[in-house]
Amino acid sequence: HRHLLGIAQLNQQEIIDLLDRAEAMIPISRQRKTLPNLAGKTQINLFFENSTRTQASFEIAGKRLGATVMNMAVRTSSVAKGETLVDTAATLNAMQPDAIVVRHGSSGAVELLSQKVECAVLNAGDGAHEHPTQALLDALTIRRHKGRLNGLTVAICGDIANSRVARSNLILLGAMRARTRVIAPKSLLPRGVDQMASEVFTDMRKGLEGADVVMMLRLQNERASGKLIPSVREYYKFYGLDAEKLSHANADALVMHPGPMNRGVEIDPAIADGPQSVITQQVEMGVAVRMAVLDALLNKDADDA
Ligand code: CP
């Protein structure tokens, strides 16, 4: 592949290859080593939406592979003067980068940009469409704890309708033959959700019964999700992950959250920081996964993955 636009473009073997490549990057990252794989290459991070984890880890990942990494400050760029996405892409393309990592609020904007440039384009989240490196880092975190993805029951809970994280995870977990459940109030379930997940629940306790992994999602208030629930207090009562609700899942269930968390909205702080939580490990896996995808796309001489 030339780009990474979504998990939907990957088959099962390609997902496994990326997870294996990421696994090999973990010791490099932990030892704070730098590989020469992308020496002489230039990576531009272009984030039209806010980010902490994805932007920082893409920057660290590129630097650990020896690339020159440039972070575009979109708010102080000529985007603020009215320059379009396509003109911005053409402008950056003229500077001969090897990769552009893009986050944008509109579904499909990253694919559009990929058609206008000659370099590799990596989707760092586009609207409610896909967030492929998030799904890969979630899969790596699960695989390291459970030894497999195949046959696990994974419950994804919260704002499914507006979540690119949910979409990418459901596609990946389906490709890897995990059993997927979504749990949400009806107002936060997208149309066609029964085609996206194996099972759909509106009752959280029933949905968590027998789950091996509980993945919580943030309410996407920037996409007006807050207006789809009666109140935050009621949302927390019915869908916030607390000790009592978590007791319905398997005793060794992993608790995950892509971040950023809204403590006390979708998750009790005691659970977020508790013994079943792997939330900070997800962040750590983010660096290894982003090293792997950058290496797979840009280091073609070493491996044509
Ligand atoms: N999980 C995630 O995408 O976090 P950021 O928005 O902080 O990048």
PDB file of C-alpha atoms and ligand atoms in Angstrom:
ATOM      1  CA  HIS A   1       0.000   0.000   0.000  1.00  0.00           C
ATOM      2  CA  ARG A   2       1.075   3.595  -0.596  1.00  0.00           C
ATOM      3  CA  HIS A   3      -1.158   5.107   2.127  1.00  0.00           C
ATOM      4  CA  LEU A   4      -2.806   4.068   5.393  1.00  0.00           C
ATOM      5  CA  LEU A   5      -6.309   5.504   5.096  1.00  0.00           C
ATOM      6  CA  GLY A   6      -8.241   2.949   7.139  1.00  0.00           C
ATOM      7  CA  ILE A   7      -8.294  -0.558   8.582  1.00  0.00           C
ATOM      8  CA  ALA A   8     -10.842  -1.419   5.876  1.00  0.00           C
ATOM      9  CA  GLN A   9      -8.010  -1.508   3.298  1.00  0.00           C
ATOM     10  CA  LEU A  10      -6.102  -4.203   5.236  1.00  0.00           C
ATOM     11  CA  ASN A  11      -6.661  -7.938   5.192  1.00  0.00           C
ATOM     12  CA  GLN A  12      -6.089 -10.235   8.179  1.00  0.00           C
ATOM     13  CA  GLN A  13      -2.493 -11.089   7.207  1.00  0.00           C
ATOM     14  CA  GLU A  14      -1.583  -7.422   6.703  1.00  0.00           C
ATOM     15  CA  ILE A  15      -2.968  -6.610  10.171  1.00  0.00           C
ATOM     16  CA  ILE A  16      -0.934  -9.451  11.709  1.00  0.00           C
ATOM     17  CA  ASP A  17       2.210  -8.295   9.853  1.00  0.00           C
ATOM     18  CA  LEU A  18       1.798  -4.736  11.196  1.00  0.00           C
ATOM     19  CA  LEU A  19       1.207  -6.006  14.755  1.00  0.00           C
ATOM     20  CA  ASP A  20       4.316  -8.227  14.503  1.00  0.00           C
ATOM     21  CA  ARG A  21       6.353  -5.328  13.148  1.00  0.00           C
ATOM     22  CA  ALA A  22       5.074  -3.139  16.027  1.00  0.00           C
ATOM     23  CA  GLU A  23       5.984  -5.855  18.532  1.00  0.00           C
ATOM     24  CA  ALA A  24       9.560  -5.719  17.243  1.00  0.00           C
ATOM     25  CA  MET A  25       9.607  -1.922  17.713  1.00  0.00           C
ATOM     26  CA  ILE A  26       8.681  -2.090  21.443  1.00  0.00           C
ATOM     27  CA  PRO A  27      12.242  -2.803  22.726  1.00  0.00           C
ATOM     28  CA  ILE A  28      13.666  -0.088  20.438  1.00  0.00           C
ATOM     29  CA  SER A  29      11.183   2.396  21.851  1.00  0.00           C
ATOM     30  CA  ARG A  30      11.675   1.259  25.472  1.00  0.00           C
ATOM     31  CA  GLN A  31      15.461   1.566  25.181  1.00  0.00           C
ATOM     32  CA  ARG A  32      15.003   5.029  23.589  1.00  0.00           C
ATOM     33  CA  LYS A  33      17.094   3.896  20.606  1.00  0.00           C
ATOM     34  CA  THR A  34      17.002   5.450  17.152  1.00  0.00           C
ATOM     35  CA  LEU A  35      16.966   3.266  14.042  1.00  0.00           C
ATOM     36  CA  PRO A  36      18.305   4.533  10.693  1.00  0.00           C
ATOM     37  CA  ASN A  37      15.296   3.140   8.742  1.00  0.00           C
ATOM     38  CA  LEU A  38      13.879   6.522   7.712  1.00  0.00           C
ATOM     39  CA  ALA A  39      17.098   8.579   7.651  1.00  0.00           C
ATOM     40  CA  GLY A  40      16.812  11.331   5.049  1.00  0.00           C
ATOM     41  CA  LYS A  41      12.994  11.109   4.936  1.00  0.00           C
ATOM     42  CA  THR A  42      10.693  13.979   5.851  1.00  0.00           C
ATOM     43  CA  GLN A  43       7.390  13.509   7.715  1.00  0.00           C
ATOM     44  CA  ILE A  44       4.846  16.322   8.081  1.00  0.00           C
ATOM     45  CA  ASN A  45       2.191  16.117  10.822  1.00  0.00           C
ATOM     46  CA  LEU A  46      -0.888  18.080   9.767  1.00  0.00           C
ATOM     47  CA  PHE A  47      -3.537  18.132  12.505  1.00  0.00           C
ATOM     48  CA  PHE A  48      -6.713  20.133  11.857  1.00  0.00           C
ATOM     49  CA  GLU A  49      -8.234  18.728  15.090  1.00  0.00           C
ATOM     50  CA  ASN A  50      -6.730  18.675  18.565  1.00  0.00           C
ATOM     51  CA  SER A  51      -4.560  15.784  19.645  1.00  0.00           C
ATOM     52  CA  THR A  52      -2.208  14.834  22.445  1.00  0.00           C
ATOM     53  CA  ARG A  53      -1.498  11.106  22.014  1.00  0.00           C
ATOM     54  CA  THR A  54      -1.637  10.663  18.246  1.00  0.00           C
ATOM     55  CA  GLN A  55       0.394  13.731  17.286  1.00  0.00           C
ATOM     56  CA  ALA A  56       3.051  13.267  19.988  1.00  0.00           C
ATOM     57  CA  SER A  57       3.471   9.556  19.275  1.00  0.00           C
ATOM     58  CA  PHE A  58       3.652  10.040  15.492  1.00  0.00           C
ATOM     59  CA  GLU A  59       6.378  12.639  16.095  1.00  0.00           C
ATOM     60  CA  ILE A  60       8.312  10.399  18.481  1.00  0.00           C
ATOM     61  CA  ALA A  61       7.837   7.399  16.164  1.00  0.00           C
ATOM     62  CA  GLY A  62       9.209   9.262  13.139  1.00  0.00           C
ATOM     63  CA  LYS A  63      12.186  10.550  15.131  1.00  0.00           C
ATOM     64  CA  ARG A  64      12.969   7.079  16.554  1.00  0.00           C
ATOM     65  CA  LEU A  65      13.209   5.889  12.940  1.00  0.00           C
ATOM     66  CA  GLY A  66      15.572   8.719  12.007  1.00  0.00           C
ATOM     67  CA  ALA A  67      13.097  10.829   9.979  1.00  0.00           C
ATOM     68  CA  THR A  68      12.964  14.624  10.016  1.00  0.00           C
ATOM     69  CA  VAL A  69       9.557  15.456  11.499  1.00  0.00           C
ATOM     70  CA  MET A  70       7.794  18.773  11.018  1.00  0.00           C
ATOM     71  CA  ASN A  71       4.615  19.645  12.936  1.00  0.00           C
ATOM     72  CA  MET A  72       2.406  22.084  11.034  1.00  0.00           C
ATOM     73  CA  ALA A  73       0.754  24.525  13.409  1.00  0.00           C
ATOM     74  CA  VAL A  74      -2.600  24.589  11.617  1.00  0.00           C
ATOM     75  CA  ARG A  75      -4.069  27.367  13.772  1.00  0.00           C
ATOM     76  CA  THR A  76      -1.290  29.799  12.817  1.00  0.00           C
ATOM     77  CA  SER A  77      -1.020  28.538   9.215  1.00  0.00           C
ATOM     78  CA  SER A  78      -2.619  30.031   6.100  1.00  0.00           C
ATOM     79  CA  VAL A  79      -5.611  27.729   6.697  1.00  0.00           C
ATOM     80  CA  ALA A  80      -6.706  30.532   9.038  1.00  0.00           C
ATOM     81  CA  LYS A  81      -6.623  32.909   6.012  1.00  0.00           C
ATOM     82  CA  GLY A  82      -9.006  30.667   4.073  1.00  0.00           C
ATOM     83  CA  GLU A  83      -6.627  28.370   2.176  1.00  0.00           C
ATOM     84  CA  THR A  84      -8.445  25.152   1.261  1.00  0.00           C
ATOM     85  CA  LEU A  85      -7.437  21.627   2.247  1.00  0.00           C
ATOM     86  CA  VAL A  86      -6.513  20.826  -1.365  1.00  0.00           C
ATOM     87  CA  ASP A  87      -4.360  23.965  -1.750  1.00  0.00           C
ATOM     88  CA  THR A  88      -2.700  23.271   1.606  1.00  0.00           C
ATOM     89  CA  ALA A  89      -1.939  19.734   0.439  1.00  0.00           C
ATOM     90  CA  ALA A  90      -0.517  20.925  -2.900  1.00  0.00           C
ATOM     91  CA  THR A  91       1.641  23.495  -1.077  1.00  0.00           C
ATOM     92  CA  LEU A  92       3.100  20.923   1.305  1.00  0.00           C
ATOM     93  CA  ASN A  93       3.524  18.421  -1.533  1.00  0.00           C
ATOM     94  CA  ALA A  94       5.719  20.930  -3.389  1.00  0.00           C
ATOM     95  CA  MET A  95       8.180  20.738  -0.468  1.00  0.00           C
ATOM     96  CA  GLN A  96       8.773  17.027  -1.294  1.00  0.00           C
ATOM     97  CA  PRO A  97       7.817  15.304   1.962  1.00  0.00           C
ATOM     98  CA  ASP A  98       7.889  11.495   2.125  1.00  0.00           C
ATOM     99  CA  ALA A  99       4.829  11.277   4.382  1.00  0.00           C
ATOM    100  CA  ILE A 100       1.989  13.465   5.605  1.00  0.00           C
ATOM    101  CA  VAL A 101       0.129  12.394   8.751  1.00  0.00           C
ATOM    102  CA  VAL A 102      -3.320  13.994   8.728  1.00  0.00           C
ATOM    103  CA  ARG A 103      -6.121  14.467  11.231  1.00  0.00           C
ATOM    104  CA  HIS A 104      -9.236  16.238  10.020  1.00  0.00           C
ATOM    105  CA  GLY A 105     -12.784  16.771  11.315  1.00  0.00           C
ATOM    106  CA  SER A 106     -14.426  15.626   8.070  1.00  0.00           C
ATOM    107  CA  SER A 107     -14.853  11.966   7.151  1.00  0.00           C
ATOM    108  CA  GLY A 108     -13.100  11.380   3.828  1.00  0.00           C
ATOM    109  CA  ALA A 109     -10.874  14.486   4.003  1.00  0.00           C
ATOM    110  CA  VAL A 110      -7.726  12.381   4.446  1.00  0.00           C
ATOM    111  CA  GLU A 111      -8.528  10.242   1.394  1.00  0.00           C
ATOM    112  CA  LEU A 112      -9.158  13.408  -0.640  1.00  0.00           C
ATOM    113  CA  LEU A 113      -5.795  14.787   0.431  1.00  0.00           C
ATOM    114  CA  SER A 114      -4.098  11.487  -0.498  1.00  0.00           C
ATOM    115  CA  GLN A 115      -5.286  11.957  -4.097  1.00  0.00           C
ATOM    116  CA  LYS A 116      -3.595  15.367  -4.316  1.00  0.00           C
ATOM    117  CA  VAL A 117      -0.091  14.502  -3.136  1.00  0.00           C
ATOM    118  CA  GLU A 118       2.703  12.210  -4.296  1.00  0.00           C
ATOM    119  CA  CYS A 119       3.846  11.054  -0.844  1.00  0.00           C
ATOM    120  CA  ALA A 120       2.426   8.529   1.621  1.00  0.00           C
ATOM    121  CA  VAL A 121      -0.604   9.746   3.584  1.00  0.00           C
ATOM    122  CA  LEU A 122      -1.420   8.325   7.006  1.00  0.00           C
ATOM    123  CA  ASN A 123      -4.852   8.821   8.534  1.00  0.00           C
ATOM    124  CA  ALA A 124      -4.560  10.085  12.134  1.00  0.00           C
ATOM    125  CA  GLY A 125      -8.378  10.282  12.431  1.00  0.00           C
ATOM    126  CA  ASP A 126     -10.943  11.666   9.972  1.00  0.00           C
ATOM    127  CA  GLY A 127     -14.304  12.750  11.370  1.00  0.00           C
ATOM    128  CA  ALA A 128     -16.400   9.763  12.448  1.00  0.00           C
ATOM    129  CA  HIS A 129     -14.826   7.552   9.748  1.00  0.00           C
ATOM    130  CA  GLU A 130     -11.559   5.817  10.762  1.00  0.00           C
ATOM    131  CA  HIS A 131      -8.611   6.055  13.160  1.00  0.00           C
ATOM    132  CA  PRO A 132      -6.554   3.103  11.943  1.00  0.00           C
ATOM    133  CA  THR A 133      -3.452   3.450  14.127  1.00  0.00           C
ATOM    134  CA  GLN A 134      -5.699   3.601  17.220  1.00  0.00           C
ATOM    135  CA  ALA A 135      -7.281   0.249  16.314  1.00  0.00           C
ATOM    136  CA  LEU A 136      -3.829  -1.250  15.677  1.00  0.00           C
ATOM    137  CA  LEU A 137      -2.475  -0.060  19.039  1.00  0.00           C
ATOM    138  CA  ASP A 138      -5.597  -1.349  20.783  1.00  0.00           C
ATOM    139  CA  ALA A 139      -5.181  -4.734  19.068  1.00  0.00           C
ATOM    140  CA  LEU A 140      -1.499  -4.892  20.040  1.00  0.00           C
ATOM    141  CA  THR A 141      -2.377  -4.087  23.674  1.00  0.00           C
ATOM    142  CA  ILE A 142      -5.055  -6.822  23.738  1.00  0.00           C
ATOM    143  CA  ARG A 143      -2.831  -9.388  22.008  1.00  0.00           C
ATOM    144  CA  ARG A 144       0.009  -8.800  24.474  1.00  0.00           C
ATOM    145  CA  HIS A 145      -2.330  -9.423  27.427  1.00  0.00           C
ATOM    146  CA  LYS A 146      -4.542 -12.183  26.053  1.00  0.00           C
ATOM    147  CA  GLY A 147      -2.153 -13.814  23.569  1.00  0.00           C
ATOM    148  CA  ARG A 148      -4.713 -13.614  20.748  1.00  0.00           C
ATOM    149  CA  LEU A 149      -7.639 -11.681  19.296  1.00  0.00           C
ATOM    150  CA  ASN A 150      -9.475 -14.586  17.695  1.00  0.00           C
ATOM    151  CA  GLY A 151     -12.473 -15.705  19.791  1.00  0.00           C
ATOM    152  CA  LEU A 152     -12.242 -12.934  22.415  1.00  0.00           C
ATOM    153  CA  THR A 153     -15.402 -11.037  23.367  1.00  0.00           C
ATOM    154  CA  VAL A 154     -14.751  -7.302  23.089  1.00  0.00           C
ATOM    155  CA  ALA A 155     -17.421  -4.846  24.313  1.00  0.00           C
ATOM    156  CA  ILE A 156     -17.168  -1.289  22.970  1.00  0.00           C
ATOM    157  CA  CYS A 157     -19.256   1.067  25.035  1.00  0.00           C
ATOM    158  CA  GLY A 158     -20.449   4.651  24.647  1.00  0.00           C
ATOM    159  CA  ASP A 159     -20.623   7.057  21.737  1.00  0.00           C
ATOM    160  CA  ILE A 160     -20.535   4.514  18.905  1.00  0.00           C
ATOM    161  CA  ALA A 161     -22.381   6.808  16.459  1.00  0.00           C
ATOM    162  CA  ASN A 162     -19.667   9.444  16.294  1.00  0.00           C
ATOM    163  CA  SER A 163     -16.598   7.370  17.044  1.00  0.00           C
ATOM    164  CA  ARG A 164     -13.911   6.704  14.427  1.00  0.00           C
ATOM    165  CA  VAL A 165     -12.173   4.642  17.132  1.00  0.00           C
ATOM    166  CA  ALA A 166     -15.210   2.323  17.360  1.00  0.00           C
ATOM    167  CA  ARG A 167     -15.437   1.967  13.567  1.00  0.00           C
ATOM    168  CA  SER A 168     -11.765   1.102  13.083  1.00  0.00           C
ATOM    169  CA  ASN A 169     -11.802  -1.297  16.044  1.00  0.00           C
ATOM    170  CA  LEU A 170     -14.937  -3.073  14.842  1.00  0.00           C
ATOM    171  CA  ILE A 171     -13.430  -3.573  11.368  1.00  0.00           C
ATOM    172  CA  LEU A 172     -10.115  -4.819  12.775  1.00  0.00           C
ATOM    173  CA  LEU A 173     -11.651  -7.095  15.415  1.00  0.00           C
ATOM    174  CA  GLY A 174     -14.065  -8.524  12.834  1.00  0.00           C
ATOM    175  CA  ALA A 175     -11.166  -9.261  10.459  1.00  0.00           C
ATOM    176  CA  MET A 176      -9.347 -10.993  13.338  1.00  0.00           C
ATOM    177  CA  ARG A 177     -12.442 -13.106  14.206  1.00  0.00           C
ATOM    178  CA  ALA A 178     -13.080 -11.581  17.652  1.00  0.00           C
ATOM    179  CA  ARG A 179     -16.697 -11.372  18.893  1.00  0.00           C
ATOM    180  CA  THR A 180     -17.650  -7.714  18.933  1.00  0.00           C
ATOM    181  CA  ARG A 181     -20.353  -6.089  21.019  1.00  0.00           C
ATOM    182  CA  VAL A 182     -21.435  -2.487  21.079  1.00  0.00           C
ATOM    183  CA  ILE A 183     -23.208  -1.016  24.100  1.00  0.00           C
ATOM    184  CA  ALA A 184     -24.882   2.390  23.952  1.00  0.00           C
ATOM    185  CA  PRO A 185     -28.155   4.250  24.364  1.00  0.00           C
ATOM    186  CA  LYS A 186     -30.185   4.116  21.142  1.00  0.00           C
ATOM    187  CA  SER A 187     -29.407   7.767  20.402  1.00  0.00           C
ATOM    188  CA  LEU A 188     -25.674   6.973  20.245  1.00  0.00           C
ATOM    189  CA  LEU A 189     -25.986   3.928  17.956  1.00  0.00           C
ATOM    190  CA  PRO A 190     -25.381   4.584  14.254  1.00  0.00           C
ATOM    191  CA  ARG A 191     -27.692   3.359  11.524  1.00  0.00           C
ATOM    192  CA  GLY A 192     -26.602  -0.082  10.300  1.00  0.00           C
ATOM    193  CA  VAL A 193     -24.815  -0.886  13.589  1.00  0.00           C
ATOM    194  CA  ASP A 194     -25.946  -4.540  13.446  1.00  0.00           C
ATOM    195  CA  GLN A 195     -23.802  -4.902  10.319  1.00  0.00           C
ATOM    196  CA  MET A 196     -20.783  -3.458  12.161  1.00  0.00           C
ATOM    197  CA  ALA A 197     -20.837  -5.580  15.352  1.00  0.00           C
ATOM    198  CA  SER A 198     -21.748  -9.186  16.241  1.00  0.00           C
ATOM    199  CA  GLU A 199     -24.160  -8.023  18.986  1.00  0.00           C
ATOM    200  CA  VAL A 200     -25.810  -4.750  20.001  1.00  0.00           C
ATOM    201  CA  PHE A 201     -26.896  -3.895  23.585  1.00  0.00           C
ATOM    202  CA  THR A 202     -28.584  -0.916  25.181  1.00  0.00           C
ATOM    203  CA  ASP A 203     -28.286  -2.480  28.679  1.00  0.00           C
ATOM    204  CA  MET A 204     -24.688  -2.160  29.842  1.00  0.00           C
ATOM    205  CA  ARG A 205     -24.779  -4.939  32.437  1.00  0.00           C
ATOM    206  CA  LYS A 206     -26.089  -7.452  29.884  1.00  0.00           C
ATOM    207  CA  GLY A 207     -23.577  -6.264  27.311  1.00  0.00           C
ATOM    208  CA  LEU A 208     -20.653  -6.704  29.703  1.00  0.00           C
ATOM    209  CA  GLU A 209     -21.622 -10.279  30.684  1.00  0.00           C
ATOM    210  CA  GLY A 210     -18.669 -12.522  29.743  1.00  0.00           C
ATOM    211  CA  ALA A 211     -16.613  -9.739  28.103  1.00  0.00           C
ATOM    212  CA  ASP A 212     -12.816 -10.254  27.903  1.00  0.00           C
ATOM    213  CA  VAL A 213     -12.205  -6.614  26.995  1.00  0.00           C
ATOM    214  CA  VAL A 214     -14.217  -3.505  27.912  1.00  0.00           C
ATOM    215  CA  MET A 215     -13.407  -0.562  25.667  1.00  0.00           C
ATOM    216  CA  MET A 216     -14.883   2.762  26.816  1.00  0.00           C
ATOM    217  CA  LEU A 217     -15.396   5.751  24.528  1.00  0.00           C
ATOM    218  CA  ARG A 218     -15.572   9.486  25.174  1.00  0.00           C
ATOM    219  CA  LEU A 219     -18.728  11.394  24.314  1.00  0.00           C
ATOM    220  CA  GLN A 220     -17.765  13.279  21.122  1.00  0.00           C
ATOM    221  CA  ASN A 221     -19.095  16.655  22.192  1.00  0.00           C
ATOM    222  CA  GLU A 222     -17.281  18.318  19.288  1.00  0.00           C
ATOM    223  CA  ARG A 223     -19.698  16.301  17.105  1.00  0.00           C
ATOM    224  CA  ALA A 224     -22.701  17.363  19.272  1.00  0.00           C
ATOM    225  CA  SER A 225     -23.061  14.005  21.069  1.00  0.00           C
ATOM    226  CA  GLY A 226     -23.827  15.793  24.341  1.00  0.00           C
ATOM    227  CA  LYS A 227     -27.156  16.843  22.863  1.00  0.00           C
ATOM    228  CA  LEU A 228     -28.122  13.182  22.279  1.00  0.00           C
ATOM    229  CA  ILE A 229     -28.200  12.272  25.982  1.00  0.00           C
ATOM    230  CA  PRO A 230     -30.620  13.534  28.637  1.00  0.00           C
ATOM    231  CA  SER A 231     -27.843  14.620  31.021  1.00  0.00           C
ATOM    232  CA  VAL A 232     -24.269  13.712  31.908  1.00  0.00           C
ATOM    233  CA  ARG A 233     -25.437  12.520  35.333  1.00  0.00           C
ATOM    234  CA  GLU A 234     -27.927  10.076  33.801  1.00  0.00           C
ATOM    235  CA  TYR A 235     -25.410   8.962  31.178  1.00  0.00           C
ATOM    236  CA  TYR A 236     -22.914   8.130  33.925  1.00  0.00           C
ATOM    237  CA  LYS A 237     -25.578   6.249  35.902  1.00  0.00           C
ATOM    238  CA  PHE A 238     -26.505   3.980  32.981  1.00  0.00           C
ATOM    239  CA  TYR A 239     -23.311   3.866  30.885  1.00  0.00           C
ATOM    240  CA  GLY A 240     -20.433   5.037  33.097  1.00  0.00           C
ATOM    241  CA  LEU A 241     -18.023   2.193  33.873  1.00  0.00           C
ATOM    242  CA  ASP A 242     -17.894   1.729  37.656  1.00  0.00           C
ATOM    243  CA  ALA A 243     -16.927  -1.250  39.822  1.00  0.00           C
ATOM    244  CA  GLU A 244     -20.448  -2.638  39.953  1.00  0.00           C
ATOM    245  CA  LYS A 245     -20.953  -2.625  36.171  1.00  0.00           C
ATOM    246  CA  LEU A 246     -17.426  -3.943  35.569  1.00  0.00           C
ATOM    247  CA  SER A 247     -18.176  -6.898  37.893  1.00  0.00           C
ATOM    248  CA  HIS A 248     -20.489  -8.239  35.144  1.00  0.00           C
ATOM    249  CA  ALA A 249     -17.532  -8.691  32.758  1.00  0.00           C
ATOM    250  CA  ASN A 250     -15.026 -11.534  33.173  1.00  0.00           C
ATOM    251  CA  ALA A 251     -12.872 -11.148  36.291  1.00  0.00           C
ATOM    252  CA  ASP A 252      -9.751 -10.747  34.146  1.00  0.00           C
ATOM    253  CA  ALA A 253     -11.335  -8.346  31.645  1.00  0.00           C
ATOM    254  CA  LEU A 254      -9.090  -5.557  30.374  1.00  0.00           C
ATOM    255  CA  VAL A 255     -10.370  -1.984  30.744  1.00  0.00           C
ATOM    256  CA  MET A 256      -9.394   0.216  27.804  1.00  0.00           C
ATOM    257  CA  HIS A 257      -9.965   3.809  26.725  1.00  0.00           C
ATOM    258  CA  PRO A 258      -8.394   5.522  23.702  1.00  0.00           C
ATOM    259  CA  GLY A 259      -8.190   8.833  25.580  1.00  0.00           C
ATOM    260  CA  PRO A 260      -8.727  11.616  26.218  1.00  0.00           C
ATOM    261  CA  MET A 261     -10.929  10.485  29.125  1.00  0.00           C
ATOM    262  CA  ASN A 262     -13.712  12.440  30.697  1.00  0.00           C
ATOM    263  CA  ARG A 263     -13.474  11.066  34.229  1.00  0.00           C
ATOM    264  CA  GLY A 264     -16.865  10.826  35.883  1.00  0.00           C
ATOM    265  CA  VAL A 265     -18.685  10.946  32.509  1.00  0.00           C
ATOM    266  CA  GLU A 266     -17.947   7.593  30.845  1.00  0.00           C
ATOM    267  CA  ILE A 267     -15.610   6.108  33.463  1.00  0.00           C
ATOM    268  CA  ASP A 268     -15.118   6.156  37.238  1.00  0.00           C
ATOM    269  CA  PRO A 269     -11.591   7.458  38.002  1.00  0.00           C
ATOM    270  CA  ALA A 270     -11.061   4.471  40.337  1.00  0.00           C
ATOM    271  CA  ILE A 271     -11.604   2.109  37.362  1.00  0.00           C
ATOM    272  CA  ALA A 272      -9.495   4.205  34.972  1.00  0.00           C
ATOM    273  CA  ASP A 273      -6.605   3.959  37.455  1.00  0.00           C
ATOM    274  CA  GLY A 274      -7.489   0.474  38.728  1.00  0.00           C
ATOM    275  CA  PRO A 275      -5.754  -2.908  38.335  1.00  0.00           C
ATOM    276  CA  GLN A 276      -7.679  -3.939  35.195  1.00  0.00           C
ATOM    277  CA  SER A 277      -6.900  -0.710  33.330  1.00  0.00           C
ATOM    278  CA  VAL A 278      -4.368  -0.863  30.469  1.00  0.00           C
ATOM    279  CA  ILE A 279      -4.950   2.731  29.372  1.00  0.00           C
ATOM    280  CA  THR A 280      -1.361   3.944  29.757  1.00  0.00           C
ATOM    281  CA  GLN A 281      -0.100   0.770  28.049  1.00  0.00           C
ATOM    282  CA  GLN A 282      -2.299   1.672  25.075  1.00  0.00           C
ATOM    283  CA  VAL A 283      -0.453   4.983  24.858  1.00  0.00           C
ATOM    284  CA  GLU A 284       2.915   3.206  24.985  1.00  0.00           C
ATOM    285  CA  MET A 285       1.845   0.801  22.217  1.00  0.00           C
ATOM    286  CA  GLY A 286       0.915   3.857  20.140  1.00  0.00           C
ATOM    287  CA  VAL A 287       4.582   4.710  19.597  1.00  0.00           C
ATOM    288  CA  ALA A 288       5.474   1.148  18.507  1.00  0.00           C
ATOM    289  CA  VAL A 289       2.472   0.904  16.171  1.00  0.00           C
ATOM    290  CA  ARG A 290       3.222   4.253  14.540  1.00  0.00           C
ATOM    291  CA  MET A 291       6.870   3.261  14.099  1.00  0.00           C
ATOM    292  CA  ALA A 292       5.622   0.083  12.416  1.00  0.00           C
ATOM    293  CA  VAL A 293       3.243   1.789   9.984  1.00  0.00           C
ATOM    294  CA  LEU A 294       5.774   4.498   9.070  1.00  0.00           C
ATOM    295  CA  ASP A 295       8.405   1.816   8.517  1.00  0.00           C
ATOM    296  CA  ALA A 296       6.033  -0.351   6.444  1.00  0.00           C
ATOM    297  CA  LEU A 297       5.010   2.530   4.186  1.00  0.00           C
ATOM    298  CA  LEU A 298       8.298   4.440   3.852  1.00  0.00           C
ATOM    299  CA  ASN A 299      11.057   1.864   4.272  1.00  0.00           C
ATOM    300  CA  LYS A 300      10.209  -0.034   1.087  1.00  0.00           C
ATOM    301  CA  ASP A 301      13.831  -1.011   0.434  1.00  0.00           C
ATOM    302  CA  ALA A 302      13.904  -3.166   3.585  1.00  0.00           C
ATOM    303  CA  ASP A 303      10.520  -4.823   3.148  1.00  0.00           C
ATOM    304  CA  ASP A 304       7.670  -4.419   0.719  1.00  0.00           C
ATOM    305  CA  ALA A 305       4.939  -4.796   3.363  1.00  0.00           C
TER     306      ALA A 305
HETATM  307  N1   CP B   1      -6.742   8.515  21.176  1.00  0.00           N
HETATM  308  C1   CP B   1      -6.480   9.664  20.523  1.00  0.00           C
HETATM  309  O1   CP B   1      -6.597   9.778  19.289  1.00  0.00           O
HETATM  310  O2   CP B   1      -6.042  10.673  21.341  1.00  0.00           O
HETATM  311  P1   CP B   1      -5.644  12.161  20.871  1.00  0.00           P
HETATM  312  O3   CP B   1      -6.917  12.808  20.352  1.00  0.00           O
HETATM  313  O4   CP B   1      -5.086  12.844  22.083  1.00  0.00           O
HETATM  314  O5   CP B   1      -4.643  12.016  19.753  1.00  0.00           O
END
